[in-house]
XYZ file of C-alpha atoms in Angstrom:
365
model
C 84.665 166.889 105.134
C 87.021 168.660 107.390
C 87.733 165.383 109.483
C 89.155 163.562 106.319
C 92.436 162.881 106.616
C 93.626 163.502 102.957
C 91.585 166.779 102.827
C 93.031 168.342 105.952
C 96.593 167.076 105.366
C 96.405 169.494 101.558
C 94.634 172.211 103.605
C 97.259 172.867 106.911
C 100.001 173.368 105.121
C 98.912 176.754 103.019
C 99.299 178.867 106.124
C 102.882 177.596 106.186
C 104.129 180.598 104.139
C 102.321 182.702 106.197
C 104.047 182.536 109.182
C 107.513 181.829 107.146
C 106.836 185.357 105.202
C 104.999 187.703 107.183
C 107.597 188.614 109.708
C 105.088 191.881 110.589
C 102.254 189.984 111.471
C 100.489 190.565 115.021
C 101.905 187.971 117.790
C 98.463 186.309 117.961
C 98.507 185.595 114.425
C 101.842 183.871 114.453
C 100.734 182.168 117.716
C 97.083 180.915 116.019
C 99.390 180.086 112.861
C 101.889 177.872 114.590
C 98.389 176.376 117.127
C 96.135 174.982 113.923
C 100.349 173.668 112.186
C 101.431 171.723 115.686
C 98.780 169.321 114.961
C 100.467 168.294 111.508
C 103.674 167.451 113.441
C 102.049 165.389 115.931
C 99.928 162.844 113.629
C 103.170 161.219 111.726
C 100.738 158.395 110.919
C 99.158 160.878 108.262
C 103.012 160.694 105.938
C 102.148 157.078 105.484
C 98.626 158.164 103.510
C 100.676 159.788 100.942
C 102.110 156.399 99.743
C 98.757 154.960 100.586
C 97.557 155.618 97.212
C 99.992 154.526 95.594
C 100.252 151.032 96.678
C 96.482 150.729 95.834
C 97.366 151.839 92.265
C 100.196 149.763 91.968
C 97.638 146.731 92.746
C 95.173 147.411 90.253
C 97.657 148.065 87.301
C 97.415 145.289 85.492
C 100.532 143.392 83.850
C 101.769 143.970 80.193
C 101.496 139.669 79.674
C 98.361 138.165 81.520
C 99.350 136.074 84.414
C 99.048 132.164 84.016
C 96.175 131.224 86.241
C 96.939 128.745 88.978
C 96.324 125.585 88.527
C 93.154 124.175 90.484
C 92.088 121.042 91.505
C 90.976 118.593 88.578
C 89.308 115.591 90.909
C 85.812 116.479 89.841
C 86.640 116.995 86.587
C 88.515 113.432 86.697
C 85.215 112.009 88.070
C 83.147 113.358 85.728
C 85.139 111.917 82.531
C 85.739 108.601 84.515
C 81.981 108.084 84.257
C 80.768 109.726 80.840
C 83.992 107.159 79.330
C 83.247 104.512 81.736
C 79.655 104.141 80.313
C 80.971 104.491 76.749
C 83.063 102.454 77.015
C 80.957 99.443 78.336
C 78.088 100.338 76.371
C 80.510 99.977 72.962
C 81.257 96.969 74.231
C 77.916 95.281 74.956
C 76.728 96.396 71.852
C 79.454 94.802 70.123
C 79.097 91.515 72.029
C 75.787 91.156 71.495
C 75.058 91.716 68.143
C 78.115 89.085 67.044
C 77.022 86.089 70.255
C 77.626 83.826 67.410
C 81.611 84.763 67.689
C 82.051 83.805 70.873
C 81.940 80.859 72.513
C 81.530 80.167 76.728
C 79.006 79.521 79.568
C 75.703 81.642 78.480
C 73.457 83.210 80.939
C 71.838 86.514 79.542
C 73.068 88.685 76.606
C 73.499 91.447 78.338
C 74.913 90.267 81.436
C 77.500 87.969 80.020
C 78.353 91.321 77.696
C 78.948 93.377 80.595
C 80.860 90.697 82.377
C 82.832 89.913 79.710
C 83.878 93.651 79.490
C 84.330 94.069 83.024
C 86.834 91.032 83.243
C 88.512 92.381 79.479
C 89.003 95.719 81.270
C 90.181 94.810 84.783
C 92.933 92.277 82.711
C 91.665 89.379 84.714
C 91.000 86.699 81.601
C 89.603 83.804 83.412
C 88.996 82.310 80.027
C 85.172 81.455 80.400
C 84.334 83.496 77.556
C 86.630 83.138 74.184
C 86.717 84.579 70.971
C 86.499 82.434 67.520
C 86.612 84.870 64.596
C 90.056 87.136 63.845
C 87.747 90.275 63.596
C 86.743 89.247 67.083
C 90.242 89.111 68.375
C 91.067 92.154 66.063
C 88.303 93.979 68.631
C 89.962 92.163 72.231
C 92.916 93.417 71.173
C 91.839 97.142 70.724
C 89.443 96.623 73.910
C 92.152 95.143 76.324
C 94.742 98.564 75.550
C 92.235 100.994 75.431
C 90.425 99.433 78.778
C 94.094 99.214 80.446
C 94.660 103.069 79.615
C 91.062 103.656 81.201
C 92.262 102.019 84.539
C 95.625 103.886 84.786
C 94.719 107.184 83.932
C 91.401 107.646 84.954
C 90.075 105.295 87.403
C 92.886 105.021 89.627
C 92.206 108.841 89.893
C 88.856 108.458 90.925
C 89.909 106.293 93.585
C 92.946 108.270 94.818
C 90.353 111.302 94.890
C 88.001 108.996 97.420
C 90.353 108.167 99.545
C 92.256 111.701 99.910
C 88.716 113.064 100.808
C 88.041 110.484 103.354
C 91.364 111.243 104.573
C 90.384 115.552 104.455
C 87.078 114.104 105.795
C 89.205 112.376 109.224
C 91.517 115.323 109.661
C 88.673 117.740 109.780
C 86.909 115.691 112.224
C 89.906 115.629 114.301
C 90.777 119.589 114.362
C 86.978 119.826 115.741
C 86.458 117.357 117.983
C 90.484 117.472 119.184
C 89.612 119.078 123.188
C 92.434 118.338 125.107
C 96.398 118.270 125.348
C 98.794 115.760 125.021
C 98.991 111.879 123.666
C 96.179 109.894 122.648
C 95.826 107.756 120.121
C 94.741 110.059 117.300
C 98.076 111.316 117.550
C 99.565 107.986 117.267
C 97.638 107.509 113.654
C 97.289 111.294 112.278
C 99.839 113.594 112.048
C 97.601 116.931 113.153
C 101.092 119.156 112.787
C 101.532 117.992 109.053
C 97.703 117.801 107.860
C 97.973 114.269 106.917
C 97.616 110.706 108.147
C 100.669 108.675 109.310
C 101.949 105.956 107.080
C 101.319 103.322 109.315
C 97.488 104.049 108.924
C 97.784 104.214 105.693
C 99.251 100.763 105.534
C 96.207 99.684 107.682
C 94.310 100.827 105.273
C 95.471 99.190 103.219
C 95.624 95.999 104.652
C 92.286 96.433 105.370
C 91.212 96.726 101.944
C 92.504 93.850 100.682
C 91.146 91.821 103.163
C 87.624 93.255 103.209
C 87.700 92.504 98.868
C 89.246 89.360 99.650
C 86.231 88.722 102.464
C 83.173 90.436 100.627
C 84.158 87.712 97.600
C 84.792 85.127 99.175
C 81.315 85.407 101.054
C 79.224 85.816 97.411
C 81.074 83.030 95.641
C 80.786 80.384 98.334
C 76.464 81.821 98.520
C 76.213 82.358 94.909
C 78.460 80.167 92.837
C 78.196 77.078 94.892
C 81.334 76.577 95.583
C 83.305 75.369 99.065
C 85.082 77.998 100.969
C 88.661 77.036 99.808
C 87.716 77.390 96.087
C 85.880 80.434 97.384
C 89.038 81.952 98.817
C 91.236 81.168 95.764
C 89.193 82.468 93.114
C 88.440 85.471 94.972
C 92.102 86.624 95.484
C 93.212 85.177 92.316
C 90.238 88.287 90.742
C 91.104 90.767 93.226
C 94.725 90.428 91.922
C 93.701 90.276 88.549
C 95.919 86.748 88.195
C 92.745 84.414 86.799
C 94.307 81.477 86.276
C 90.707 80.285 84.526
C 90.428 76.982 86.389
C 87.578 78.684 87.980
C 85.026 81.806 87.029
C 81.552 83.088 87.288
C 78.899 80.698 86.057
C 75.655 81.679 87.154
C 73.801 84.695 86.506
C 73.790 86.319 90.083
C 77.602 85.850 90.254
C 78.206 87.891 87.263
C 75.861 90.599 88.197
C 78.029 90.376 91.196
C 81.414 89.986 89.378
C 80.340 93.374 87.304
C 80.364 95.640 90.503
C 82.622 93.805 92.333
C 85.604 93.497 89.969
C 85.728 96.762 88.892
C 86.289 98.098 92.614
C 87.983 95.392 94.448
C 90.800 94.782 91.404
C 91.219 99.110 91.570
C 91.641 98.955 95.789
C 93.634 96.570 95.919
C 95.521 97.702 93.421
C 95.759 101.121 95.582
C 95.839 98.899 98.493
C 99.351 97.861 97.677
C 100.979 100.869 96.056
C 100.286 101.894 99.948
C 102.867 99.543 100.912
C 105.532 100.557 97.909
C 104.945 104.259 99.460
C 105.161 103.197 102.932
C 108.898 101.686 102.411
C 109.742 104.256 100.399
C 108.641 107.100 102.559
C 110.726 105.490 105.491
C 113.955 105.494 103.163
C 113.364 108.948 103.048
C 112.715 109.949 106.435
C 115.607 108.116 107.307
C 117.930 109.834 104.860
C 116.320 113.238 106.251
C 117.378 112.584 109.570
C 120.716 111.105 108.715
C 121.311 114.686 106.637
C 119.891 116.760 109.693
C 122.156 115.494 112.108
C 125.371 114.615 110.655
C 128.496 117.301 110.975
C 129.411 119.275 108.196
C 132.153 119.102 107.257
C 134.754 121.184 104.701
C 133.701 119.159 101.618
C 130.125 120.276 102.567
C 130.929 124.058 102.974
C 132.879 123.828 99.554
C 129.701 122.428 97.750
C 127.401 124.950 99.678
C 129.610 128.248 99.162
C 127.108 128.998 95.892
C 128.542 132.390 95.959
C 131.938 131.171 96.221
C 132.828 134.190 99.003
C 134.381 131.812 101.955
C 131.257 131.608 103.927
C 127.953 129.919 103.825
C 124.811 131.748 104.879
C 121.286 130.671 105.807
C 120.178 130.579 102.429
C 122.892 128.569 101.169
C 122.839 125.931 103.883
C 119.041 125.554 103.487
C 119.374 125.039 99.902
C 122.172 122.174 100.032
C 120.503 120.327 103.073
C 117.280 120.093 100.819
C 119.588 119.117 98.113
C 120.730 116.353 99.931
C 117.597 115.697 101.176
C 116.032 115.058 97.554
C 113.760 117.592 97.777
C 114.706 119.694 95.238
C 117.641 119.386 92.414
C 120.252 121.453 90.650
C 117.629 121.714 87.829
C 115.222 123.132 90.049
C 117.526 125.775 91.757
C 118.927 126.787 87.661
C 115.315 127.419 86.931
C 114.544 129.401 89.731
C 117.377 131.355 89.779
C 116.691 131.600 85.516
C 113.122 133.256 86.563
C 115.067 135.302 89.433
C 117.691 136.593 86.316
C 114.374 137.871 84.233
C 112.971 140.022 86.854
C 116.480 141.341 87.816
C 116.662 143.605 84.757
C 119.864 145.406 86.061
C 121.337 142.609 87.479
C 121.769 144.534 91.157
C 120.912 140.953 92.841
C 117.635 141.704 94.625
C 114.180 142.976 93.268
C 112.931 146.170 94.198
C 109.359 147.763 93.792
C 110.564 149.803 90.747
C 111.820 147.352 89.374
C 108.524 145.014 89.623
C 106.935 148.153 88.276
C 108.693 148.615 85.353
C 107.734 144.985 84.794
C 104.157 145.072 85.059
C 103.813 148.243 82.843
């Protein structure tokens, strides 16, 4: 017990008055005295475990309004709904189609395969036109079926396929930062961006390209084996489904190509898709880069300290010129900065201009 710190740091200093009071005292009391108080002076580390405690407290108190929790990552959650909905929807729609075959008319192969076709090309908003409907109740139901199925893509879909292809991207960088041995340029660093944590848009693009042409290829392939045709109707009904156009000259007659045409619509027409909002981000993320640069190396100038001078004192400091080169970066905006500054105003109760720990105290009491 004696070698705790908090324990000998309350028990050295009651001999203090001792050797302030007793001015009669024997020499080698005085000298023992002042021997077992040197120590005390020595150890300064032991005046920081008087404010030890009180940090530790100051943790555990808990706020007077619960904090918001931070918001965590929804892709699994995404994937799960994308597949409960996905099935309910297509299984309200098989059931639909078959029990009323009579009210629609096209090429028939098997109930339940021409159902889920017929859903699959309803949802993807390809409409080759094989399959029509006769009856208004019918078209009532397309109608309801072709918004609902269009919301199901956007929302939920696409997010299952952004969430695939941001963990293959996690899945590359992590395989880089392991296997990455040596120094200098290689051509790893030419497609990933190590610093950053992200691939470089000109992979991406690749990617991209990629895609297309591998949905363009894998169809192409199938249709010319499975739907008899040659390989130039092959080609043009394969990108006119991958980019949901279907013109309706041509579709999926036989069974095996709509077995086919169920799996293969539903991810080729969503990659693609991807595929090319790829490109839109590519050009877009150049603009900016270029902009970035232009605002990073251009000379201010007194217009520039004028709009920066936020305090309005004659002078700009670091703060200030951060904040209006990210302005004119676009990366934040003058709503952002009022809201922060709102949030600043609420903790600053006595509006002194800075946060102290009383003050973040008095707050969370």
């Amino acid at each position: 017990m004696e070698n705790e710190p908090f324990l000998s740091l309350q028990s050295k200093p009651q001999l203090r008055p001792t050797v302030a009071d007793d001015h009669h005292g024997t020499p080698s009391e005085i000298q023992d005295n002042s021997q077992i108080q040197r120590p005390s002076k020595k150890h300064g580390s032991l005046h920081r475990c008087k404010t030890a405690p009180a940090m530790a407290v100051m943790r555990d108190r808990k706020p007077k309004t619960p904090q918001l929790p931070k918001p965590k990552s929804e892709s699994s959650t995404i994937i799960r709904q994308a597949f409960f909905l996905l099935s309910l929807y297509l299984l309200l729609g098989v059931a639909i189609y078959s029990f009323n075959r009579d009210e629609f008319s096209g090429i028939e192969t098997h109930p339940v395969v021409d159902a889920l076709y017929f859903c699959i090309v309803t949802m993807c908003t390809i409409g080759y036109g094989d399959i029509t409907l006769l009856t208004p109740a019918t078209k009532i139901f397309a109608c309801v079926f072709v918004l609902v199925g269009f919301g199901f893509i956007d929302i939920l879909l696409s997010g299952v396929v952004s969430y695939v292809l941001e963990l293959q991207e996690n899945m590359i960088l992590t395989g880089i930062h392991i296997k990455k041995s040596q120094q200098g340029f290689s051509a790893r660093n030419y497609i990933v961006d190590v610093d950053k944590g992200r691939m470089r848009i000109r992979l991406k693009v690749g990617l991209a390209l990629g895609v297309v042409v591998l949905c363009v290829g894998i169809g192409t392939l199938m249709l010319y084996f499975l739907e008899n045709l040659d390989w130039i109707d092959s080609v043009y009904l394969s990108v006119m489904s991958v980019t949901t156009v279907g013109y309706g000259d041509r579709a999926f007659k036989t069974l095996p190509g709509r077995l086919f045409a169920g799996v293969w619509l539903l991810i080729s027409t969503l990659a693609v898709a991807r595929a090319f909002l790829y490109l839109a981000e590519a050009r877009v993320d150049k603009r900016h880069r270029r902009i970035a640069k232009w605002v990073l190396h251009r000379d201010i100038t007194i217009q520039d300290l004028l709009a920066a001078d936020i305090n309005n004192d004659g002078f700009i400091s670091k703060s200030e010129y951060v904040i209006y080169k990210l302005k004119e970066m676009g990366k934040i905006g003058e709503k952002d900065i009022l809201q922060i500054c709102d949030q600043f105003s609420k903790l600053d109760t006595n509006n002194s201009g800075k946060l102290t720990l009383p003050q973040l105290l008095e707050n969370r009491l």
